[in-house]
Every structure is written in C-alpha cells, then in structure tokens.
PDB file of C-alpha atoms in Angstrom:
ATOM      1  CA  GLY A 987       2.873  70.818 -16.966  1.00 53.00           C
ATOM      2  CA  ALA A 988       2.665  67.217 -18.087  1.00 76.00           C
ATOM      3  CA  GLY A 989       3.910  67.919 -21.588  1.00 92.00           C
ATOM      4  CA  VAL A 990       5.185  70.623 -23.903  1.00 96.00           C
ATOM      5  CA  SER A 991       2.382  72.982 -24.779  1.00 97.00           C
ATOM      6  CA  GLN A 992       2.334  75.131 -27.917  1.00 98.00           C
ATOM      7  CA  SER A 993      -0.098  77.820 -28.967  1.00 97.00           C
ATOM      8  CA  PRO A 994      -1.823  78.541 -31.181  1.00 98.00           C
ATOM      9  CA  SER A 995      -2.202  75.129 -32.791  1.00 97.00           C
ATOM     10  CA  ASN A 996      -3.042  76.772 -36.106  1.00 97.00           C
ATOM     11  CA  LYS A 997      -2.348  80.257 -37.382  1.00 98.00           C
ATOM     12  CA  VAL A 998      -3.311  81.781 -40.709  1.00 98.00           C
ATOM     13  CA  THR A 999      -1.791  85.172 -41.404  1.00 98.00           C
ATOM     14  CA  GLU A1000      -1.487  87.551 -44.286  1.00 98.00           C
ATOM     15  CA  LYS A1001       1.843  88.044 -45.983  1.00 98.00           C
ATOM     16  CA  GLY A1002       3.734  90.893 -44.362  1.00 98.00           C
ATOM     17  CA  LYS A1003       2.146  90.542 -40.933  1.00 98.00           C
ATOM     18  CA  ASP A1004       4.073  89.615 -37.770  1.00 98.00           C
ATOM     19  CA  VAL A1005       3.266  86.455 -35.816  1.00 98.00           C
ATOM     20  CA  GLU A1006       4.151  85.154 -32.359  1.00 98.00           C
ATOM     21  CA  LEU A1007       4.272  81.482 -31.508  1.00 98.00           C
ATOM     22  CA  ARG A1008       4.384  80.321 -27.911  1.00 98.00           C
ATOM     23  CA  CYS A1009       5.979  77.311 -26.250  1.00 98.00           C
ATOM     24  CA  ASP A1010       5.488  76.263 -22.642  1.00 96.00           C
ATOM     25  CA  PRO A1011       8.063  73.566 -21.832  1.00 95.00           C
ATOM     26  CA  ILE A1012       7.904  70.796 -19.278  1.00 93.00           C
ATOM     27  CA  SER A1013       8.444  72.245 -15.816  1.00 91.00           C
ATOM     28  CA  GLY A1014      12.082  71.983 -14.785  1.00 88.00           C
ATOM     29  CA  HIS A1015      13.436  71.376 -18.283  1.00 90.00           C
ATOM     30  CA  THR A1016      16.357  73.727 -18.801  1.00 89.00           C
ATOM     31  CA  ALA A1017      16.824  73.120 -22.536  1.00 92.00           C
ATOM     32  CA  LEU A1018      14.315  74.404 -25.086  1.00 95.00           C
ATOM     33  CA  TYR A1019      14.497  74.025 -28.864  1.00 96.00           C
ATOM     34  CA  TRP A1020      12.581  75.356 -31.856  1.00 98.00           C
ATOM     35  CA  TYR A1021      12.451  73.399 -35.110  1.00 98.00           C
ATOM     36  CA  ARG A1022      10.600  73.995 -38.372  1.00 97.00           C
ATOM     37  CA  GLN A1023       8.988  71.261 -40.432  1.00 95.00           C
ATOM     38  CA  SER A1024       7.894  72.167 -43.934  1.00 91.00           C
ATOM     39  CA  LEU A1025       5.302  69.972 -45.650  1.00 83.00           C
ATOM     40  CA  GLY A1026       6.713  66.485 -46.151  1.00 78.00           C
ATOM     41  CA  GLN A1027      10.165  67.575 -45.028  1.00 83.00           C
ATOM     42  CA  GLY A1028      12.490  66.911 -42.114  1.00 88.00           C
ATOM     43  CA  LEU A1029      13.070  68.871 -38.952  1.00 95.00           C
ATOM     44  CA  GLU A1030      15.100  72.033 -39.447  1.00 95.00           C
ATOM     45  CA  PHE A1031      16.821  73.425 -36.336  1.00 95.00           C
ATOM     46  CA  LEU A1032      16.078  77.082 -35.597  1.00 97.00           C
ATOM     47  CA  ILE A1033      17.248  78.049 -32.097  1.00 97.00           C
ATOM     48  CA  TYR A1034      18.270  76.492 -28.775  1.00 94.00           C
ATOM     49  CA  PHE A1035      18.084  77.859 -25.219  1.00 94.00           C
ATOM     50  CA  GLN A1036      19.988  76.319 -22.306  1.00 90.00           C
ATOM     51  CA  GLY A1037      19.451  77.797 -18.868  1.00 86.00           C
ATOM     52  CA  ASN A1038      20.837  81.317 -18.622  1.00 84.00           C
ATOM     53  CA  SER A1039      23.374  80.847 -21.400  1.00 88.00           C
ATOM     54  CA  ALA A1040      23.248  82.869 -24.603  1.00 91.00           C
ATOM     55  CA  PRO A1041      20.959  81.096 -27.075  1.00 93.00           C
ATOM     56  CA  ASP A1042      22.309  79.227 -30.098  1.00 93.00           C
ATOM     57  CA  LYS A1043      20.680  81.125 -32.958  1.00 95.00           C
ATOM     58  CA  SER A1044      22.655  79.443 -35.711  1.00 93.00           C
ATOM     59  CA  GLY A1045      19.567  77.950 -37.388  1.00 94.00           C
ATOM     60  CA  LEU A1046      17.465  81.084 -37.758  1.00 97.00           C
ATOM     61  CA  PRO A1047      16.936  81.525 -41.527  1.00 95.00           C
ATOM     62  CA  SER A1048      16.833  85.331 -41.578  1.00 96.00           C
ATOM     63  CA  ASP A1049      16.756  88.385 -39.339  1.00 97.00           C
ATOM     64  CA  ARG A1050      12.960  88.319 -39.571  1.00 98.00           C
ATOM     65  CA  PHE A1051      13.070  85.439 -37.094  1.00 98.00           C
ATOM     66  CA  SER A1052      13.752  85.960 -33.401  1.00 98.00           C
ATOM     67  CA  ALA A1053      13.009  84.158 -30.163  1.00 97.00           C
ATOM     68  CA  GLU A1054      13.182  84.799 -26.473  1.00 96.00           C
ATOM     69  CA  ARG A1055      12.778  82.766 -23.359  1.00 95.00           C
ATOM     70  CA  THR A1056      11.571  84.565 -20.285  1.00 85.00           C
ATOM     71  CA  GLY A1057      12.405  83.404 -16.786  1.00 81.00           C
ATOM     72  CA  GLY A1058      13.919  80.208 -18.105  1.00 78.00           C
ATOM     73  CA  SER A1059      10.479  78.860 -18.958  1.00 90.00           C
ATOM     74  CA  VAL A1060       8.079  80.051 -21.665  1.00 95.00           C
ATOM     75  CA  SER A1061       9.523  80.853 -25.081  1.00 97.00           C
ATOM     76  CA  THR A1062       8.121  82.974 -27.883  1.00 98.00           C
ATOM     77  CA  LEU A1063       9.202  82.669 -31.522  1.00 98.00           C
ATOM     78  CA  THR A1064       8.474  85.831 -33.515  1.00 98.00           C
ATOM     79  CA  ILE A1065       8.408  86.039 -37.279  1.00 98.00           C
ATOM     80  CA  GLN A1066       8.261  89.552 -38.676  1.00 98.00           C
ATOM     81  CA  ARG A1067       6.958  90.487 -42.107  1.00 98.00           C
ATOM     82  CA  THR A1068       5.891  86.926 -42.837  1.00 98.00           C
ATOM     83  CA  GLN A1069       6.474  85.442 -46.288  1.00 98.00           C
ATOM     84  CA  GLN A1070       4.757  82.497 -47.968  1.00 96.00           C
ATOM     85  CA  GLU A1071       7.896  80.393 -47.591  1.00 95.00           C
ATOM     86  CA  ASP A1072       7.504  80.709 -43.807  1.00 97.00           C
ATOM     87  CA  SER A1073       4.477  78.410 -44.010  1.00 97.00           C
ATOM     88  CA  ALA A1074       5.356  75.295 -42.003  1.00 97.00           C
ATOM     89  CA  VAL A1075       4.763  73.529 -38.721  1.00 97.00           C
ATOM     90  CA  TYR A1076       6.852  75.058 -35.960  1.00 98.00           C
ATOM     91  CA  LEU A1077       7.778  72.498 -33.320  1.00 97.00           C
ATOM     92  CA  CYS A1078       9.089  73.214 -29.864  1.00 97.00           C
ATOM     93  CA  ALA A1079      10.893  70.634 -27.734  1.00 96.00           C
ATOM     94  CA  SER A1080      12.261  70.696 -24.219  1.00 94.00           C
ATOM     95  CA  SER A1081      14.723  68.468 -22.431  1.00 91.00           C
ATOM     96  CA  GLY A1082      15.892  67.994 -18.872  1.00 83.00           C
ATOM     97  CA  VAL A1083      19.091  66.309 -20.026  1.00 77.00           C
ATOM     98  CA  VAL A1084      21.953  68.667 -20.712  1.00 69.00           C
ATOM     99  CA  GLY A1085      24.622  68.255 -23.325  1.00 66.00           C
ATOM    100  CA  THR A1086      23.677  65.017 -25.045  1.00 70.00           C
ATOM    101  CA  GLY A1087      20.715  65.735 -27.281  1.00 70.00           C
ATOM    102  CA  ALA A1088      18.775  63.188 -25.276  1.00 76.00           C
ATOM    103  CA  GLY A1089      15.413  63.513 -23.684  1.00 79.00           C
ATOM    104  CA  TYR A1090      13.643  65.640 -26.267  1.00 90.00           C
ATOM    105  CA  THR A1091       9.894  65.934 -25.703  1.00 93.00           C
ATOM    106  CA  PHE A1092       8.120  67.678 -28.553  1.00 96.00           C
ATOM    107  CA  GLY A1093       5.016  69.800 -28.447  1.00 97.00           C
ATOM    108  CA  SER A1094       2.218  69.311 -30.961  1.00 95.00           C
ATOM    109  CA  GLY A1095       3.402  72.238 -33.020  1.00 96.00           C
ATOM    110  CA  THR A1096       1.919  75.372 -34.519  1.00 98.00           C
ATOM    111  CA  ARG A1097       0.858  75.084 -38.146  1.00 97.00           C
ATOM    112  CA  LEU A1098       1.543  78.464 -39.734  1.00 98.00           C
ATOM    113  CA  THR A1099      -0.029  79.322 -43.065  1.00 98.00           C
ATOM    114  CA  VAL A1100       0.926  82.587 -44.756  1.00 98.00           C
ATOM    115  CA  VAL A1101      -1.559  83.666 -47.429  1.00 97.00           C
TER     116      VAL A1101
ATOM    117  CA  GLY B1190      28.122  71.190 -38.033  1.00 85.00           C
ATOM    118  CA  GLU B1191      26.677  67.699 -38.023  1.00 91.00           C
ATOM    119  CA  ASN B1192      25.150  66.311 -41.222  1.00 93.00           C
ATOM    120  CA  VAL B1193      22.715  63.384 -41.184  1.00 96.00           C
ATOM    121  CA  GLU B1194      21.588  61.531 -44.308  1.00 96.00           C
ATOM    122  CA  GLN B1195      18.654  59.108 -44.186  1.00 97.00           C
ATOM    123  CA  HIS B1196      17.557  56.457 -46.702  1.00 97.00           C
ATOM    124  CA  PRO B1197      15.170  55.520 -48.127  1.00 97.00           C
ATOM    125  CA  SER B1198      12.808  58.486 -48.198  1.00 96.00           C
ATOM    126  CA  THR B1199       9.821  56.171 -48.622  1.00 97.00           C
ATOM    127  CA  LEU B1200       9.394  52.496 -47.818  1.00 98.00           C
ATOM    128  CA  SER B1201       6.406  50.278 -48.539  1.00 98.00           C
ATOM    129  CA  VAL B1202       6.266  46.831 -46.953  1.00 98.00           C
ATOM    130  CA  GLN B1203       3.720  44.061 -46.595  1.00 98.00           C
ATOM    131  CA  GLU B1204       2.347  43.487 -43.130  1.00 98.00           C
ATOM    132  CA  GLY B1205       4.532  40.977 -41.331  1.00 98.00           C
ATOM    133  CA  ASP B1206       7.662  41.791 -43.313  1.00 98.00           C
ATOM    134  CA  SER B1207      10.674  43.647 -41.935  1.00 98.00           C
ATOM    135  CA  ALA B1208      11.621  47.270 -42.566  1.00 98.00           C
ATOM    136  CA  VAL B1209      15.108  48.733 -42.388  1.00 98.00           C
ATOM    137  CA  ILE B1210      16.011  52.431 -42.431  1.00 98.00           C
ATOM    138  CA  LYS B1211      19.624  53.605 -42.612  1.00 98.00           C
ATOM    139  CA  CYS B1212      21.294  56.828 -41.534  1.00 98.00           C
ATOM    140  CA  THR B1213      24.807  58.140 -41.886  1.00 98.00           C
ATOM    141  CA  TYR B1214      26.316  60.954 -39.836  1.00 97.00           C
ATOM    142  CA  SER B1215      29.360  63.123 -40.353  1.00 96.00           C
ATOM    143  CA  ASP B1216      30.776  63.945 -36.917  1.00 94.00           C
ATOM    144  CA  SER B1217      32.817  61.035 -35.600  1.00 93.00           C
ATOM    145  CA  ALA B1218      32.613  62.483 -32.071  1.00 91.00           C
ATOM    146  CA  SER B1219      28.832  62.079 -31.962  1.00 92.00           C
ATOM    147  CA  ASN B1220      27.830  59.638 -29.238  1.00 90.00           C
ATOM    148  CA  TYR B1221      24.032  59.444 -29.114  1.00 91.00           C
ATOM    149  CA  PHE B1222      21.635  58.276 -31.842  1.00 94.00           C
ATOM    150  CA  PRO B1223      17.866  58.446 -31.339  1.00 94.00           C
ATOM    151  CA  TRP B1224      14.992  57.466 -33.603  1.00 96.00           C
ATOM    152  CA  TYR B1225      11.684  59.315 -33.612  1.00 96.00           C
ATOM    153  CA  LYS B1226       8.318  58.220 -34.985  1.00 97.00           C
ATOM    154  CA  GLN B1227       5.842  60.799 -36.255  1.00 95.00           C
ATOM    155  CA  GLU B1228       2.327  59.642 -37.047  1.00 95.00           C
ATOM    156  CA  LEU B1229       0.230  61.754 -39.377  1.00 92.00           C
ATOM    157  CA  GLY B1230      -0.621  65.070 -37.746  1.00 89.00           C
ATOM    158  CA  LYS B1231       1.100  64.151 -34.498  1.00 93.00           C
ATOM    159  CA  ARG B1232       4.262  65.183 -32.708  1.00 94.00           C
ATOM    160  CA  PRO B1233       7.527  63.236 -33.126  1.00 95.00           C
ATOM    161  CA  GLN B1234       8.042  60.735 -30.322  1.00 95.00           C
ATOM    162  CA  LEU B1235      11.200  58.925 -29.294  1.00 94.00           C
ATOM    163  CA  ILE B1236      10.929  55.183 -29.930  1.00 96.00           C
ATOM    164  CA  ILE B1237      14.473  53.962 -29.330  1.00 95.00           C
ATOM    165  CA  ASP B1238      17.966  55.344 -28.910  1.00 93.00           C
ATOM    166  CA  ILE B1239      21.506  54.028 -28.701  1.00 93.00           C
ATOM    167  CA  ARG B1240      24.740  55.358 -27.263  1.00 89.00           C
ATOM    168  CA  SER B1241      28.126  54.894 -28.830  1.00 82.00           C
ATOM    169  CA  ASN B1242      29.347  52.374 -26.277  1.00 82.00           C
ATOM    170  CA  VAL B1243      27.026  49.654 -27.614  1.00 83.00           C
ATOM    171  CA  GLY B1244      26.528  48.205 -31.063  1.00 90.00           C
ATOM    172  CA  GLU B1245      22.899  47.097 -30.863  1.00 94.00           C
ATOM    173  CA  LYS B1246      19.807  47.690 -28.786  1.00 94.00           C
ATOM    174  CA  LYS B1247      16.422  45.949 -28.999  1.00 96.00           C
ATOM    175  CA  ASP B1248      12.973  46.776 -27.718  1.00 95.00           C
ATOM    176  CA  GLN B1249      10.346  44.227 -28.720  1.00 96.00           C
ATOM    177  CA  ARG B1250       9.916  44.502 -32.507  1.00 97.00           C
ATOM    178  CA  ILE B1251      12.329  47.377 -33.010  1.00 98.00           C
ATOM    179  CA  ALA B1252      16.112  47.395 -32.888  1.00 97.00           C
ATOM    180  CA  VAL B1253      18.866  49.866 -33.662  1.00 97.00           C
ATOM    181  CA  THR B1254      22.371  48.954 -34.762  1.00 97.00           C
ATOM    182  CA  LEU B1255      25.380  51.260 -34.765  1.00 96.00           C
ATOM    183  CA  ASN B1256      28.614  51.062 -36.738  1.00 95.00           C
ATOM    184  CA  LYS B1257      30.858  53.844 -35.417  1.00 93.00           C
ATOM    185  CA  THR B1258      33.687  53.012 -37.792  1.00 93.00           C
ATOM    186  CA  ALA B1259      31.475  53.532 -40.812  1.00 94.00           C
ATOM    187  CA  LYS B1260      29.469  56.277 -39.082  1.00 95.00           C
ATOM    188  CA  HIS B1261      26.095  54.784 -39.763  1.00 95.00           C
ATOM    189  CA  PHE B1262      23.185  53.435 -37.756  1.00 97.00           C
ATOM    190  CA  SER B1263      20.022  51.628 -38.731  1.00 98.00           C
ATOM    191  CA  LEU B1264      16.494  51.063 -37.466  1.00 98.00           C
ATOM    192  CA  HIS B1265      15.029  47.588 -37.887  1.00 98.00           C
ATOM    193  CA  ILE B1266      11.320  46.883 -37.493  1.00 98.00           C
ATOM    194  CA  THR B1267      10.315  43.232 -37.564  1.00 98.00           C
ATOM    195  CA  GLU B1268       6.842  41.731 -38.066  1.00 98.00           C
ATOM    196  CA  THR B1269       5.510  45.078 -39.258  1.00 98.00           C
ATOM    197  CA  GLN B1270       1.938  46.029 -38.436  1.00 97.00           C
ATOM    198  CA  PRO B1271      -0.349  48.721 -39.902  1.00 96.00           C
ATOM    199  CA  GLU B1272       0.220  50.897 -36.820  1.00 96.00           C
ATOM    200  CA  ASP B1273       3.916  51.072 -37.760  1.00 98.00           C
ATOM    201  CA  SER B1274       2.909  53.291 -40.705  1.00 98.00           C
ATOM    202  CA  ALA B1275       4.443  56.695 -39.959  1.00 97.00           C
ATOM    203  CA  VAL B1276       7.419  58.914 -40.739  1.00 97.00           C
ATOM    204  CA  TYR B1277      10.599  57.900 -38.956  1.00 98.00           C
ATOM    205  CA  PHE B1278      13.472  60.302 -38.241  1.00 97.00           C
ATOM    206  CA  CYS B1279      17.005  59.534 -37.152  1.00 97.00           C
ATOM    207  CA  ALA B1280      19.129  62.144 -35.419  1.00 95.00           C
ATOM    208  CA  SER B1281      22.613  62.842 -34.121  1.00 94.00           C
ATOM    209  CA  PRO B1282      23.917  65.609 -31.831  1.00 91.00           C
ATOM    210  CA  GLY B1283      27.420  65.954 -33.234  1.00 86.00           C
ATOM    211  CA  ALA B1284      30.453  66.770 -31.103  1.00 83.00           C
ATOM    212  CA  ALA B1285      28.834  69.657 -29.243  1.00 80.00           C
ATOM    213  CA  GLY B1286      26.101  67.314 -28.124  1.00 78.00           C
ATOM    214  CA  ASN B1287      23.678  70.052 -27.256  1.00 82.00           C
ATOM    215  CA  LYS B1288      21.145  69.843 -30.085  1.00 89.00           C
ATOM    216  CA  LEU B1289      19.972  67.211 -32.517  1.00 93.00           C
ATOM    217  CA  THR B1290      20.416  67.304 -36.281  1.00 94.00           C
ATOM    218  CA  PHE B1291      17.705  65.222 -37.917  1.00 95.00           C
ATOM    219  CA  GLY B1292      17.712  63.146 -41.070  1.00 96.00           C
ATOM    220  CA  GLY B1293      15.197  63.947 -43.781  1.00 95.00           C
ATOM    221  CA  GLY B1294      12.755  61.269 -42.647  1.00 96.00           C
ATOM    222  CA  THR B1295      11.460  57.973 -44.044  1.00 97.00           C
ATOM    223  CA  ARG B1296       7.779  57.543 -44.778  1.00 97.00           C
ATOM    224  CA  VAL B1297       6.889  53.907 -43.991  1.00 98.00           C
ATOM    225  CA  LEU B1298       3.685  52.412 -45.296  1.00 98.00           C
ATOM    226  CA  VAL B1299       2.671  48.968 -44.066  1.00 98.00           C
ATOM    227  CA  LYS B1300       0.186  47.380 -46.441  1.00 96.00           C
ATOM    228  CA  PRO B1301      -2.299  44.928 -44.914  1.00 91.00           C
TER     229      PRO B1301
END
C-alpha cells in the first residue's frame, strides 16, 4: 500500500482481556518495528523484524507481550491479560533500508485504553 | 544499548524567533541521526537527518548540526511559524544500526 496501515485506530478493553493490534507495512519493506508511546512520553522500542531473521524482542516489557510477522508482511502485536499500564499508543513503522535505522515510515498508531 | 537524551522537554518561542533542540547519544559508533516531527494526534514524520560524515545539513528553515567528538547533535528552526508547533524527537541507531532509539521529545509551542 501507499503507507503503513494500522488497525484498529482505537481500542478500549477491559483489564485482563487479550488484545491484538495489526500492522500492514509498506509493500516491499523488509524491516518492521513496533514502538509504544505513553501519554506525553517518547517512543519506546518493543520489537523489530528484519526479513526472515529472528526478531529482536529486547524491548518487550513482559511475557504478556508477543508479536509475529507472517509471510514477511503483516505483523500482529498481542497483549495478553491487559493491565492499565498498557494503555498507550502503539506505533508500527516499516523501512526498506536495512541496517542504518533510516527510512522509517510510521503508521497512525493504535490507541489502546485499558479500563 | 544506545541511550539518547533530549533537551529541553518543552520550548516556547515567539513567532519569528529561532528554536534549538539538543540531543546527546552514548554510542560513539552511531552514524545516522534523524529528527522526527509529531503534530498533535498524528504520526511521527521524518523532517531532516544527518550522517556522521558531515557536520551540518540545511533544508529551508531547518538545520541539523552534528558534533561527533562530543556525541551531540542539534535541530535548529529559524523564523518559526505557528505550524512548527509540535513534538520533535531525535533518534540514533547505535552501533548495531538496525533500530532507532528515540529521545524523550521536545514539545515546541510557537506563540503568534
């Protein structure tokens, strides 16, 4: 597609429920990233996928968080047993430039609210 | 891993004045330094970037300077306009170069 697409744009869930957030990167981009942005805060790295390599999961805050990327394209971020501190905007980015950090294009994000 | 510090956290300027935001990074092997602008409720968008083989880069009213010895880089906005009001983020990839570590952001308010 023309840009990075994320869905849903907004999600309200009850504490303890599981949620799935979807990211559809720019076609042909081999690198895909998930970041979390809490209210008024910076961008916190969560996970990074590059082609068929094992993902870099070093930013995932707990084992309740997981992500997969199927067929080198669409990615799903899953949060199990959501907690109120998980409330944030979850941003996905993709890049066609490998190994420099360049070329990030961000999606519009999913605003997650845990009540 | 890479650590990026950004100052100030908020900046208020009069329209027409200049704004300067500074970032320091920890990994001396880092070689790429982008700046992103995030307007309220919008996605972050790249506005300018610089690689370690140059010391300064300009694009109209914005410029970025890099001091590799001191491990810091700065964003300069001249002749500020109300549409420059946004949150600005610096970033650095560190030695691995495969993902960006972002600074905490600077909220810029341009007062008419």
